mmCIF file of C-alpha atoms and ligand atoms in Angstrom:
data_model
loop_
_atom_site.group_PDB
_atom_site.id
_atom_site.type_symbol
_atom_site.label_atom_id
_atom_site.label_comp_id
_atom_site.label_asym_id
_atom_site.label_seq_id
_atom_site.Cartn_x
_atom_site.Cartn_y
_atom_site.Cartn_z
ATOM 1 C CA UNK A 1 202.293 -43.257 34.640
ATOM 2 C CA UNK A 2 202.440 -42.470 30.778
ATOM 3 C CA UNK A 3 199.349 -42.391 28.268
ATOM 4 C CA UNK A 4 199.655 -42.235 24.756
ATOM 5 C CA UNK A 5 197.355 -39.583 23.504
ATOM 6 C CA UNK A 6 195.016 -40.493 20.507
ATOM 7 C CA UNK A 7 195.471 -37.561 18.147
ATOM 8 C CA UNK A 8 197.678 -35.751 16.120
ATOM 9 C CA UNK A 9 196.872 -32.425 18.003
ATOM 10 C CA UNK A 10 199.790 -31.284 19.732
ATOM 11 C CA UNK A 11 197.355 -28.174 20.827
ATOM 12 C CA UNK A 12 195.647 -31.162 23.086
ATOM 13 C CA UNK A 13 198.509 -32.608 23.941
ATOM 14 C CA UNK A 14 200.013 -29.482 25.735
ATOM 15 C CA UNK A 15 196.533 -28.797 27.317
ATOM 16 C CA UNK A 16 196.557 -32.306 28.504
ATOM 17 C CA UNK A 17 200.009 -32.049 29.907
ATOM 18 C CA UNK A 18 200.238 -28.631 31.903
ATOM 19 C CA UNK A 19 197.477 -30.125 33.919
ATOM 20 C CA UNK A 20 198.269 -34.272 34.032
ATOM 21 C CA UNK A 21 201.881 -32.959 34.571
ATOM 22 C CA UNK A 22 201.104 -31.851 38.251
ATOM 23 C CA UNK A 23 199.795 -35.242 39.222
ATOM 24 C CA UNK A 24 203.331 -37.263 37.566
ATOM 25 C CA UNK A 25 201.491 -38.210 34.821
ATOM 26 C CA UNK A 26 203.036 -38.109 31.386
ATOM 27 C CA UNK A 27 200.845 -37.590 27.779
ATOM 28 C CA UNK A 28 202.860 -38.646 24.831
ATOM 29 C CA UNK A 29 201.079 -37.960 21.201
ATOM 30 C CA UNK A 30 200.877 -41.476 19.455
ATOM 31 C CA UNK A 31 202.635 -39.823 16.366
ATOM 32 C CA UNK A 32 205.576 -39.833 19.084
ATOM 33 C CA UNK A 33 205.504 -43.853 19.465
ATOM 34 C CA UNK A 34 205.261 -43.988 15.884
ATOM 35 C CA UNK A 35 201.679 -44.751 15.597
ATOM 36 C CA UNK A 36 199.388 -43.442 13.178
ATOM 37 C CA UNK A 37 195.771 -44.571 14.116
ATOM 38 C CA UNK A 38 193.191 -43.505 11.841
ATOM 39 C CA UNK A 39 189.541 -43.989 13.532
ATOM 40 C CA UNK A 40 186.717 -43.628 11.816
ATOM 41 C CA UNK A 41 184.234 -41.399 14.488
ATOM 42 C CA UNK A 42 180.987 -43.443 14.232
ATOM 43 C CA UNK A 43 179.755 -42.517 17.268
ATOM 44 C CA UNK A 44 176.699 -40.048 18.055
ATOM 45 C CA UNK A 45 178.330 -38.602 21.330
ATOM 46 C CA UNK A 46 182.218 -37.486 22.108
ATOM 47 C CA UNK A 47 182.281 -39.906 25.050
ATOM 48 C CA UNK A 48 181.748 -42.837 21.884
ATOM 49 C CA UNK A 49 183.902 -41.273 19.820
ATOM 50 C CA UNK A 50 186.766 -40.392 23.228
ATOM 51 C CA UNK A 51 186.493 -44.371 23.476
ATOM 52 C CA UNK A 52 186.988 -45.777 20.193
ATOM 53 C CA UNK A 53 189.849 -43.844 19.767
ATOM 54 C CA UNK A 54 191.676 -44.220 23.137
ATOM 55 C CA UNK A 55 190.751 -48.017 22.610
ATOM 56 C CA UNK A 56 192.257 -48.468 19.168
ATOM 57 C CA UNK A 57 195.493 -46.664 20.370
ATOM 58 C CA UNK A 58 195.412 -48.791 23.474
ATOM 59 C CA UNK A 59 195.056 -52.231 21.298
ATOM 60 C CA UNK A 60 198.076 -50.632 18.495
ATOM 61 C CA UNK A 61 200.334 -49.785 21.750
ATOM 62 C CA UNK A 62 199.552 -52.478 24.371
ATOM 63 C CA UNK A 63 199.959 -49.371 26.585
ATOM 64 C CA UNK A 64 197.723 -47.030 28.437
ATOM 65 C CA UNK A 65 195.901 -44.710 25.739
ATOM 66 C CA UNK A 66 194.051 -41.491 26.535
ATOM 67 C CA UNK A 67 191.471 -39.497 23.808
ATOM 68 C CA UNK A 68 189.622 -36.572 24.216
ATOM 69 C CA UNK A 69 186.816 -35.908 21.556
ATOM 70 C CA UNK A 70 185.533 -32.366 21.338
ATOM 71 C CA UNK A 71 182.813 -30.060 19.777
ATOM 72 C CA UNK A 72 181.021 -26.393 19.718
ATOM 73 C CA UNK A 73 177.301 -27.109 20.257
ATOM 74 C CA UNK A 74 175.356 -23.792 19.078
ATOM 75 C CA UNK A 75 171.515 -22.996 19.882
ATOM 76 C CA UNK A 76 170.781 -21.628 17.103
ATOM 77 C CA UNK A 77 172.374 -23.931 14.527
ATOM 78 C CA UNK A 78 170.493 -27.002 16.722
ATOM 79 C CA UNK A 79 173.803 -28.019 18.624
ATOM 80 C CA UNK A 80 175.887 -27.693 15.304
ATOM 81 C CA UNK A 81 178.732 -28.695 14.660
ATOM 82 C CA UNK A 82 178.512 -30.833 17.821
ATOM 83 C CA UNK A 83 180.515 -34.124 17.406
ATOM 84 C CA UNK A 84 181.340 -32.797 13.714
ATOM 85 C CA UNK A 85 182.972 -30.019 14.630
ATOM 86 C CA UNK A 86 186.303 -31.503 13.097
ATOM 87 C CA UNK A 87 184.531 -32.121 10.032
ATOM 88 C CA UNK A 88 182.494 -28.888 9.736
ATOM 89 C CA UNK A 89 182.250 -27.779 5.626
ATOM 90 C CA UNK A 90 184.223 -30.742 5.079
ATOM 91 C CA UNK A 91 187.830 -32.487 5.133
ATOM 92 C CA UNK A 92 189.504 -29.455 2.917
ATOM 93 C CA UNK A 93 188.882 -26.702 5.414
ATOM 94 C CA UNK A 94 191.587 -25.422 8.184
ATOM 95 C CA UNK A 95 190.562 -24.022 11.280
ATOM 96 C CA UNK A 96 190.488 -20.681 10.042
ATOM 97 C CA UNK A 97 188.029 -21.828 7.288
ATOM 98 C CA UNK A 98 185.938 -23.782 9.907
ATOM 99 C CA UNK A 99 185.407 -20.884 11.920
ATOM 100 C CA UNK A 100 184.392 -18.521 9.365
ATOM 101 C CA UNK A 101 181.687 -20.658 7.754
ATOM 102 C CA UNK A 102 180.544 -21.230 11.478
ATOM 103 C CA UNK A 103 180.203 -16.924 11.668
ATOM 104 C CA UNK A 104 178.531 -16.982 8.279
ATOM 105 C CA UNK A 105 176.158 -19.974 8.872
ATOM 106 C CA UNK A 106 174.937 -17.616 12.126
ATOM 107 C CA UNK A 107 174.495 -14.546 10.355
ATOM 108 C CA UNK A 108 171.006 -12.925 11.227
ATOM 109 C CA UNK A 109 170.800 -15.848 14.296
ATOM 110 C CA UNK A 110 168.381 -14.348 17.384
ATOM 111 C CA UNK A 111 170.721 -16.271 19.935
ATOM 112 C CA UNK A 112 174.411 -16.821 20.141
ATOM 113 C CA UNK A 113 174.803 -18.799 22.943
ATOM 114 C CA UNK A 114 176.436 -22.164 22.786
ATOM 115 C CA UNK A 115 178.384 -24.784 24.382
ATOM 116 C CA UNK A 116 182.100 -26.890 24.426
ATOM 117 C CA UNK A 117 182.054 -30.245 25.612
ATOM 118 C CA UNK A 118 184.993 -32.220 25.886
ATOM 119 C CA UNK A 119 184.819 -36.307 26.476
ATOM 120 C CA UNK A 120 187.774 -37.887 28.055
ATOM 121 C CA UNK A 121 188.223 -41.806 27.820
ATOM 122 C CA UNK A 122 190.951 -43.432 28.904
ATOM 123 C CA UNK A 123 191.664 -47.146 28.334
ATOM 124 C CA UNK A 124 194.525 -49.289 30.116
ATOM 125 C CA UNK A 125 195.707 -52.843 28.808
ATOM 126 C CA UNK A 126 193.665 -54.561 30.872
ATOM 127 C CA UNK A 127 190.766 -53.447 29.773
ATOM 128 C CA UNK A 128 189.555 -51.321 32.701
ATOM 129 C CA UNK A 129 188.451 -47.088 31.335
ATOM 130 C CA UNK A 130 188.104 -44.130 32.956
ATOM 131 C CA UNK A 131 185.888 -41.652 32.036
ATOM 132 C CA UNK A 132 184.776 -38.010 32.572
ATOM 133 C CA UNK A 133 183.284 -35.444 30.568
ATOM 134 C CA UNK A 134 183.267 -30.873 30.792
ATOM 135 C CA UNK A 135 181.023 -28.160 29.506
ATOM 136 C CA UNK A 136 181.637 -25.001 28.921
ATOM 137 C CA UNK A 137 178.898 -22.571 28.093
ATOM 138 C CA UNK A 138 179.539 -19.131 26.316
ATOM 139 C CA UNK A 139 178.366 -17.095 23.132
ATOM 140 C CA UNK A 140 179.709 -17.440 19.493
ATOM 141 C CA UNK A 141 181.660 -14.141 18.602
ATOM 142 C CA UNK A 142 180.434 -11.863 15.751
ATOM 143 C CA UNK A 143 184.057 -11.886 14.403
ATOM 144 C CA UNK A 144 187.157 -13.307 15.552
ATOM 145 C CA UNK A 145 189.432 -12.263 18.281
ATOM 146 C CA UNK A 146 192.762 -13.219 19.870
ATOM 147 C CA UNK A 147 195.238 -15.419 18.357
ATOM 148 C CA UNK A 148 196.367 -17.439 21.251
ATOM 149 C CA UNK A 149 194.679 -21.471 21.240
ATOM 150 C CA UNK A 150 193.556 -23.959 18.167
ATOM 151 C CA UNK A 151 190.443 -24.424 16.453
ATOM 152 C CA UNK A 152 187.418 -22.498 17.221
ATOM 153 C CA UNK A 153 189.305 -20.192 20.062
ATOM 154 C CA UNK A 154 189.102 -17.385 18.427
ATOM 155 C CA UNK A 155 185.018 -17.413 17.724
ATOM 156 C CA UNK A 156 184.008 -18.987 21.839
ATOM 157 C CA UNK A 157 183.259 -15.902 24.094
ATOM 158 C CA UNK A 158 183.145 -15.858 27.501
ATOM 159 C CA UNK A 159 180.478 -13.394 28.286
ATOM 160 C CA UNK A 160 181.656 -13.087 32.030
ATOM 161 C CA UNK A 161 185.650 -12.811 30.986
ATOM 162 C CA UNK A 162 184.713 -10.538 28.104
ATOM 163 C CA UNK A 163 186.932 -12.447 25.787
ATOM 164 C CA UNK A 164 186.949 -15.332 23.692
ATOM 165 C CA UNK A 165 189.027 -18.411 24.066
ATOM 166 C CA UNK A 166 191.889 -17.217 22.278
ATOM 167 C CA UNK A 167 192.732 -13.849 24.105
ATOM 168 C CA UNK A 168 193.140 -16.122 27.156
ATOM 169 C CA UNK A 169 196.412 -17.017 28.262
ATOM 170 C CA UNK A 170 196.944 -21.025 28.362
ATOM 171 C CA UNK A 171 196.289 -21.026 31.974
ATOM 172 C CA UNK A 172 193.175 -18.767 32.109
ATOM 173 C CA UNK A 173 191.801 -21.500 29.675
ATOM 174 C CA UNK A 174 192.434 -24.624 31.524
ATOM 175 C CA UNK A 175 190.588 -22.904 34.204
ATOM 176 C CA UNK A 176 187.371 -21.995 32.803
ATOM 177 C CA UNK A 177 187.483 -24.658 29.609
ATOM 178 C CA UNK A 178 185.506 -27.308 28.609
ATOM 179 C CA UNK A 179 189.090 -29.696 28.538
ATOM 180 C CA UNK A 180 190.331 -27.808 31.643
ATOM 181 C CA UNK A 181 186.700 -29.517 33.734
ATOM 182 C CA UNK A 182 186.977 -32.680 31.976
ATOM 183 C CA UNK A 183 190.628 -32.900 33.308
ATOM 184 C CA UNK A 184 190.242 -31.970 36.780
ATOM 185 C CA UNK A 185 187.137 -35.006 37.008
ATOM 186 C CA UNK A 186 189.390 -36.848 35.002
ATOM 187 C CA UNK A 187 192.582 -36.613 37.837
ATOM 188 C CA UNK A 188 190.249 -37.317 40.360
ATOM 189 C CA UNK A 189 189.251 -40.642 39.276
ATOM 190 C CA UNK A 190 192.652 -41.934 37.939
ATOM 191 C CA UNK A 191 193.902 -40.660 41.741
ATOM 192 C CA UNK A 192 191.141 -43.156 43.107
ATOM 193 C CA UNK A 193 191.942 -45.889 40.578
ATOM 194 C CA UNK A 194 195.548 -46.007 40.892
ATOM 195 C CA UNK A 195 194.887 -45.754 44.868
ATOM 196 C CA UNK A 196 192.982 -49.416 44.389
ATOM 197 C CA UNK A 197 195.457 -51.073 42.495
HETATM 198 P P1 LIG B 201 188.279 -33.385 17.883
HETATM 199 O O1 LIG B 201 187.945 -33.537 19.328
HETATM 200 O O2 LIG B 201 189.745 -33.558 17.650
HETATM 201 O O3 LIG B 201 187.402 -34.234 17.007
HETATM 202 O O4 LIG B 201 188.050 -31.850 17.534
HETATM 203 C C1 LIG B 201 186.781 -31.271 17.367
HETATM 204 C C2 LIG B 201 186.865 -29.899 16.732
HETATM 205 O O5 LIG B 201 186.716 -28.937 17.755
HETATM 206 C C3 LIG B 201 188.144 -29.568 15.980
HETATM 207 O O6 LIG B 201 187.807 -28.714 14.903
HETATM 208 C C4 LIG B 201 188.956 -28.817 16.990
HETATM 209 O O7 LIG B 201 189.840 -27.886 16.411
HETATM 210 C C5 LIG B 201 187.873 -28.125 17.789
HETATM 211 N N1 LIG B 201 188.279 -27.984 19.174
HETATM 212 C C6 LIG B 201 188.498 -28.981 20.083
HETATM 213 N N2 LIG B 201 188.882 -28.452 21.268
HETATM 214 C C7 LIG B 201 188.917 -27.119 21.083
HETATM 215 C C8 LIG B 201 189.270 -26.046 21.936
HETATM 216 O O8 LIG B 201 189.666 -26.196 23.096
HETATM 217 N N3 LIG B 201 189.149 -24.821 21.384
HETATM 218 C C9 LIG B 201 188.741 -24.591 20.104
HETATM 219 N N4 LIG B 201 188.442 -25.556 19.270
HETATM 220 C C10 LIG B 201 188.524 -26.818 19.751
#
């Protein structure tokens, strides 16, 4: 079975693939059909925006399409950035940039705890989705550490590892990550649905 992954993140991709991989499944980026979907994110939860995007690939391919739609939730900030974590400070800032305005926006903060979630949709030409959504909880770091991972590794601490995201190696993540849960649900029920077809 091959989905065509809704995103230009080859950081999600390779996530996506050292677990699908196991289970014969193959993740191809769309960029790698030569698709370039832009999708406006309108929706108010990652499992909205998951679906719009796996079901705009889906309709551009005719083939199966998979999306995941992420975000940092923090306590203090109200469950900031949330589902604008891609977007936090605006379109001109890197990852690096993102991260830093998310340690100086929680300067003098009482708590540091927050959340990942991670959405997965996945839409086949038929019309029939699977769903399945992960949390992760942990603390926002006072200062970055690690270089391994994408985005906001470096900043997500994992109080009971001691380290954040990004000193983990790819497979310590998967096991503890907000992507890493919303995979393993996600297996299970494409295991069930392909076992009905
Ligand atoms: P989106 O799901 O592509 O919209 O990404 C949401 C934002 O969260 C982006 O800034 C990503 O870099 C970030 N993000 C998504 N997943 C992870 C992760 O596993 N670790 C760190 N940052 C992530």
């Amino acid at each position: 079975m091959k989905f065509i992954l809704a995103s230009q993140n080859r950081h999600k991709l390779k996530e996506m693939q050292d677990i699908l991989s196991a289970d014969g499944v193959e993740v191809v980026l769309e960029a790698d059909i030569g698709l370039k979907i832009d999708v406006e994110e309108t929706g108010e939860t990652c499992a909205e925006n998951a679906m719009l995007k796996a079901r705009a690939v889906m309709e551009a391919s005719g083939l199966p399409a998979i999306a995941d739609d992420s975000g940092v939730c923090v306590d203090a900030l109200n469950g900031a950035p949330g589902v604008y974590s891609a977007r936090y400070g605006g379109p001109e800032l890197d990852d690096t940039a993102r991260y830093r305005l998310l340690l100086n926006n929680m300067r003098g903060a009482h708590s540091r705890t927050a959340h990942f979630t991670s959405a997965i949709a996945c839409v086949f030409p038929n019309g029939d989705t699977i769903e399945a959504e992960g949390i992760c909880p942990g603390t926002i770091a006072f200062a970055p550490q690690g270089t391994g991972g994408f985005g906001y590794d470096p900043v997500f601490f994992l109080p009971e590892l001691r380290k954040t995201y990004a000193q983990l190696t790819p497979e310590e993540k998967a096991a503890v990550s907000h992507r890493g849960k919303a995979l393993a649900v996600f297996e299970k029920k494409l295991q069930e649905y392909l076992k009905n077809q």
